[in-house]
CSV table of C-alpha atoms in Angstrom, one decimal:
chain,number,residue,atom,x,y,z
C,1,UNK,CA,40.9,46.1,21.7
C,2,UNK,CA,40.5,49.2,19.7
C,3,UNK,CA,40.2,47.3,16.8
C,4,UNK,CA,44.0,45.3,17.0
C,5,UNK,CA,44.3,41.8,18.2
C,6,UNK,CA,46.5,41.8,21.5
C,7,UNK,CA,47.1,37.7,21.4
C,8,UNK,CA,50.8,37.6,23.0
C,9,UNK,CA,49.8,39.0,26.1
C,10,UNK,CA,47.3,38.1,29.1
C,11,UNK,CA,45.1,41.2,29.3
C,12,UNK,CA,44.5,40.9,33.1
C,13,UNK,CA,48.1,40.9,34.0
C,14,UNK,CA,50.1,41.6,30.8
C,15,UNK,CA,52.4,38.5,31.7
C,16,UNK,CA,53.7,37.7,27.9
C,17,UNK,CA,52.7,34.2,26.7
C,18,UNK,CA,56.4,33.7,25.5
C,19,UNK,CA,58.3,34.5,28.1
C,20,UNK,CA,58.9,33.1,31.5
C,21,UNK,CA,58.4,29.4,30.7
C,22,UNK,CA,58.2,27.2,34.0
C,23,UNK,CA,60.5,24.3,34.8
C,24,UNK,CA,57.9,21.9,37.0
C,25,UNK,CA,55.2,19.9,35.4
C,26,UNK,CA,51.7,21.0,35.7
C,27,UNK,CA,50.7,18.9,38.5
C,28,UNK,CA,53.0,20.9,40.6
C,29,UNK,CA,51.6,24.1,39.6
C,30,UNK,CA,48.2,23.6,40.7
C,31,UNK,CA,48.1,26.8,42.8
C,32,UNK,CA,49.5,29.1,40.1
C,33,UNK,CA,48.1,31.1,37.5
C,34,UNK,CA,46.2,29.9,34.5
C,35,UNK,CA,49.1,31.5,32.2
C,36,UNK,CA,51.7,29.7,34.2
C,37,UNK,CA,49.1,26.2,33.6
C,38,UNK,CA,49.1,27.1,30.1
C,39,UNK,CA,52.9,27.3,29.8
C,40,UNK,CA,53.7,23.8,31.8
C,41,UNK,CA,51.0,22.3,29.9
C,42,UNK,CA,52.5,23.2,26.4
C,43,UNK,CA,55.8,22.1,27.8
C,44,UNK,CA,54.8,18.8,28.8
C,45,UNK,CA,53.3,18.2,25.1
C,46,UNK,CA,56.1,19.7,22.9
C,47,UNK,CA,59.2,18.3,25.1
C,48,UNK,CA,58.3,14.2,24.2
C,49,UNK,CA,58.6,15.9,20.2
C,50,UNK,CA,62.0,15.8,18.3
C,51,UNK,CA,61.7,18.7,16.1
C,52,UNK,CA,59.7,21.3,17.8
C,53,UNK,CA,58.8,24.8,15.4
C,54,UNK,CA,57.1,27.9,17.1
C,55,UNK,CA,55.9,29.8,14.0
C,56,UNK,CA,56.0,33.6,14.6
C,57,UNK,CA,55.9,36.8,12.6
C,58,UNK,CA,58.2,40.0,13.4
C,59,UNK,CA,56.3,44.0,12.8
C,60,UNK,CA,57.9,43.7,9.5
C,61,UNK,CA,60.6,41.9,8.3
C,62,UNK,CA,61.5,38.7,5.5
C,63,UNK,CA,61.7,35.0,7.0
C,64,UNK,CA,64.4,34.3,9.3
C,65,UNK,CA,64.9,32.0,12.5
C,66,UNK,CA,66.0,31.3,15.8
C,67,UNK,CA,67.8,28.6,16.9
C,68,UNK,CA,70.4,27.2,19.4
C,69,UNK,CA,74.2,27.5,18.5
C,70,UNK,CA,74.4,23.8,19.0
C,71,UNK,CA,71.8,23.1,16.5
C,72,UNK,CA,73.0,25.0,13.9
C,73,UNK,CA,73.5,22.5,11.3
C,74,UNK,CA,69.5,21.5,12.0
C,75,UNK,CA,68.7,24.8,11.2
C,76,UNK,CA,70.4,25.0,8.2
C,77,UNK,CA,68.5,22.5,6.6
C,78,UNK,CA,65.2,24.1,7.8
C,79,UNK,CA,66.5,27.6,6.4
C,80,UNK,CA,67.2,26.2,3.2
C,81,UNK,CA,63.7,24.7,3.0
C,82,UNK,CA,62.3,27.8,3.9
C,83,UNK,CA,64.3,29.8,1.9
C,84,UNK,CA,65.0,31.8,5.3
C,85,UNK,CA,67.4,34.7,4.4
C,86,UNK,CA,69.1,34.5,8.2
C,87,UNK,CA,69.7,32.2,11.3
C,88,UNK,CA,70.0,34.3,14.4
C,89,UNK,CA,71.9,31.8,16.9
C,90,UNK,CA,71.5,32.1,21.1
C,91,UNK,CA,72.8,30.4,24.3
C,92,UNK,CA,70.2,29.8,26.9
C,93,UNK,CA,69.7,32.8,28.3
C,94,UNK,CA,67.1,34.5,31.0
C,95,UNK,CA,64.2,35.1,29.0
C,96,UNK,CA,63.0,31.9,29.0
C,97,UNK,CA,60.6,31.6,25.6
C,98,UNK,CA,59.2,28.8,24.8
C,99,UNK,CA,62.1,27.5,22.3
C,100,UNK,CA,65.0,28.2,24.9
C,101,UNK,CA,62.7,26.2,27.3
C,102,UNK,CA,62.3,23.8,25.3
C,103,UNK,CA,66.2,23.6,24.6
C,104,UNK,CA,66.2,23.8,28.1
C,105,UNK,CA,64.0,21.1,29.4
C,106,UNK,CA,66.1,18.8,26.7
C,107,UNK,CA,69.4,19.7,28.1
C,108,UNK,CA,68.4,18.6,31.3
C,109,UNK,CA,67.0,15.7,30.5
C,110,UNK,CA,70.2,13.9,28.8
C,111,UNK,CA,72.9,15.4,30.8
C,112,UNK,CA,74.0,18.5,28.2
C,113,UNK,CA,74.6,16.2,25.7
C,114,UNK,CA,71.0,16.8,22.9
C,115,UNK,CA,71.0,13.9,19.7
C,116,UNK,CA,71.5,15.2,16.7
C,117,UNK,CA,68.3,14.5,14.8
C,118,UNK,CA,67.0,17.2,17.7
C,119,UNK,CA,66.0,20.5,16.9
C,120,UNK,CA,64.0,23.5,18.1
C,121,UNK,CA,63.7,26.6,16.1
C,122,UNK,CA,61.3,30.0,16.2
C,123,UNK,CA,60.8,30.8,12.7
C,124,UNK,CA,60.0,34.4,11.9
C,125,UNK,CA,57.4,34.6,8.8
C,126,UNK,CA,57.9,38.1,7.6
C,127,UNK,CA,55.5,41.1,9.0
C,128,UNK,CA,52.2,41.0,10.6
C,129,UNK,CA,50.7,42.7,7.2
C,130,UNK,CA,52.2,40.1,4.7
C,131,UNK,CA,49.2,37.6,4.5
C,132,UNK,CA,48.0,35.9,1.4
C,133,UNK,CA,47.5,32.8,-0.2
C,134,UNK,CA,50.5,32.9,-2.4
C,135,UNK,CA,52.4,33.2,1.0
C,136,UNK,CA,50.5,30.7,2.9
C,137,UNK,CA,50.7,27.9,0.0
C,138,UNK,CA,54.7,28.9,-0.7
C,139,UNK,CA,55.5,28.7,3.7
C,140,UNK,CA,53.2,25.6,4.3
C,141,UNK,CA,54.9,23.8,1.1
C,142,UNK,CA,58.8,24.6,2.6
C,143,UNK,CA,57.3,23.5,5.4
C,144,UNK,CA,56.1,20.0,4.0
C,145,UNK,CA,59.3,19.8,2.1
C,146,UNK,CA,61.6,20.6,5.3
C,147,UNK,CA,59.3,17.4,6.8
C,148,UNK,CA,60.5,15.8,3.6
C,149,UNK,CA,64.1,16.3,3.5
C,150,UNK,CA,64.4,15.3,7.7
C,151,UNK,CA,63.0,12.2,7.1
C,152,UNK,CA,59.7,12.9,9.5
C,153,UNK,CA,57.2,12.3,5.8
C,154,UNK,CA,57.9,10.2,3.2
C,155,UNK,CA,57.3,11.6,-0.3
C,156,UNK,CA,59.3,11.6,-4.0
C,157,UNK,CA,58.5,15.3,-4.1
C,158,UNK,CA,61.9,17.0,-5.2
C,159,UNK,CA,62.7,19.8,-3.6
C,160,UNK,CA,65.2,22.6,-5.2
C,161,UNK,CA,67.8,23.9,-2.4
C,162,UNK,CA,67.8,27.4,-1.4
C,163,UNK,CA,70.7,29.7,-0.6
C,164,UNK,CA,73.2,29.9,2.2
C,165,UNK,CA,71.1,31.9,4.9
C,166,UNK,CA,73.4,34.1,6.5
C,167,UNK,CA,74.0,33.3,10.1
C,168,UNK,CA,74.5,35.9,13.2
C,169,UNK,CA,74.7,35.3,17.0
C,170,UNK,CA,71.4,37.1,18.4
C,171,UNK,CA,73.0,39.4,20.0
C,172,UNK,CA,74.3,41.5,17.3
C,173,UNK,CA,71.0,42.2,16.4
C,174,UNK,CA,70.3,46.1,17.3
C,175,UNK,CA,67.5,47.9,18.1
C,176,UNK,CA,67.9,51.8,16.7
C,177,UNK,CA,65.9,54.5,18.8
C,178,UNK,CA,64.6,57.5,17.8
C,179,UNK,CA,66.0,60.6,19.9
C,180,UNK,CA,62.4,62.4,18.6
C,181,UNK,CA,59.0,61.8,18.2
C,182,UNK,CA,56.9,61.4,14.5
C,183,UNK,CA,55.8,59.6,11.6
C,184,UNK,CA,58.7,57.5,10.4
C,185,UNK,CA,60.1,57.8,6.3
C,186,UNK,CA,62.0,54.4,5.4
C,187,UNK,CA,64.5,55.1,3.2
C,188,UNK,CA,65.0,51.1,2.8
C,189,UNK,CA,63.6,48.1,2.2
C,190,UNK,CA,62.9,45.3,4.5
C,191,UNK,CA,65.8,42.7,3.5
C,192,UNK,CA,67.9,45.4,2.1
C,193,UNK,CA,71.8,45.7,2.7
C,194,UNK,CA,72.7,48.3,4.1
C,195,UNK,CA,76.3,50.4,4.5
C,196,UNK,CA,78.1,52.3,7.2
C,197,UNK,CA,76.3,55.5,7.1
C,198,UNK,CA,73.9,55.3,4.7
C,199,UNK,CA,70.5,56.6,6.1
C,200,UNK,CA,68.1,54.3,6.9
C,201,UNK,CA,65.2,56.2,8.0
C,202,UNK,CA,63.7,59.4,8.3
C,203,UNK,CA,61.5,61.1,11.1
């Protein structure tokens, strides 16, 4: 649509395709939407899995992931293999996408209680303009090597450890308006620490 790709939502009604997952199986939703078919469908395939990824990328930004508070030390070990530079951590909340459904559906299905050797993660690959092949063979490697190191493919290919990602609740995480319109001056880098007052951007 004027030459961008609109994939996240439904163009006739805007719903967002990850938010809003259902609850009941497909079969019970056989007078709902196709969106909300969609959803129950994916469900039913991705809840029988025991590690379940939902690979995203942010506007702009380095990789970083999503995950449950209870899983935290699942998500370490993909963050190292991904050399992710932050976990962002949740409870279930309202928004229902498709990873805290997932969480979700699990939860409920063994009483509160999820195994260990369980995880369920959205990982953020860095902006929508940072595509290339050194990229692409660097992310699908981690990602062979993160199969690797959880046991799920077995390979003698050694894998070097990353460092400590650094690990936030998701709801520190701040959006900054603009009290103005205009074309925006960054005065940092994506990844860049920042300090108490030091500008950040310009309009």
């Amino acid at each position: 649509v004027f030459g961008t790709s609109l994939g996240r939502f439904d163009i006739n009604s805007r719903t967002n395709f990850n938010r809003s997952f259902p609850t009941e199986a497909p079969h019970k939703l056989a007078k709902s939407s196709a969106v909300e078919r969609l959803k129950a469908t994916l469900l039913e395939l991705a809840v029988t899995a025991d590690i379940v990824l939902d690979l995203h990328c942010d506007d702009e930004g380095p990789v970083y992931l999503y995950a449950p508070e209870v899983m935290l030390a699942g998500a370490k070990v993909l963050a190292t293999a991904l050399s992710a530079v932050a976990i962002l951590t949740y409870k279930a909340g309202e928004s229902r996408t498709f990873d805290e459904a997932i969480y979700a559906h699990w939860s409920k299905a063994v009483g509160g209680e999820i195994p260990n050797d369980k995880l369920v993660s959205t990982i953020e690959f860095r902006g929508m303009m940072d595509v290339s092949q050194n990229y692409a063979a660097t992310d699908s490697c981690n990602l062979y090597g993160y199969l690797i190191a959880v046991g799920a493919i077995h390979d003698k290919q050694v894998r070097s450890d990353g460092d400590e990602p650094l690990v936030r609740d998701e709801a520190l995480a701040e959006l900054i308006s603009t009290p103005v319109s205009g074309a925006v001056l960054f005065c940092v880098e994506v990844n860049q620490k920042v300090s108490i007052g030091q500008c950040v951007a310009r309009i």
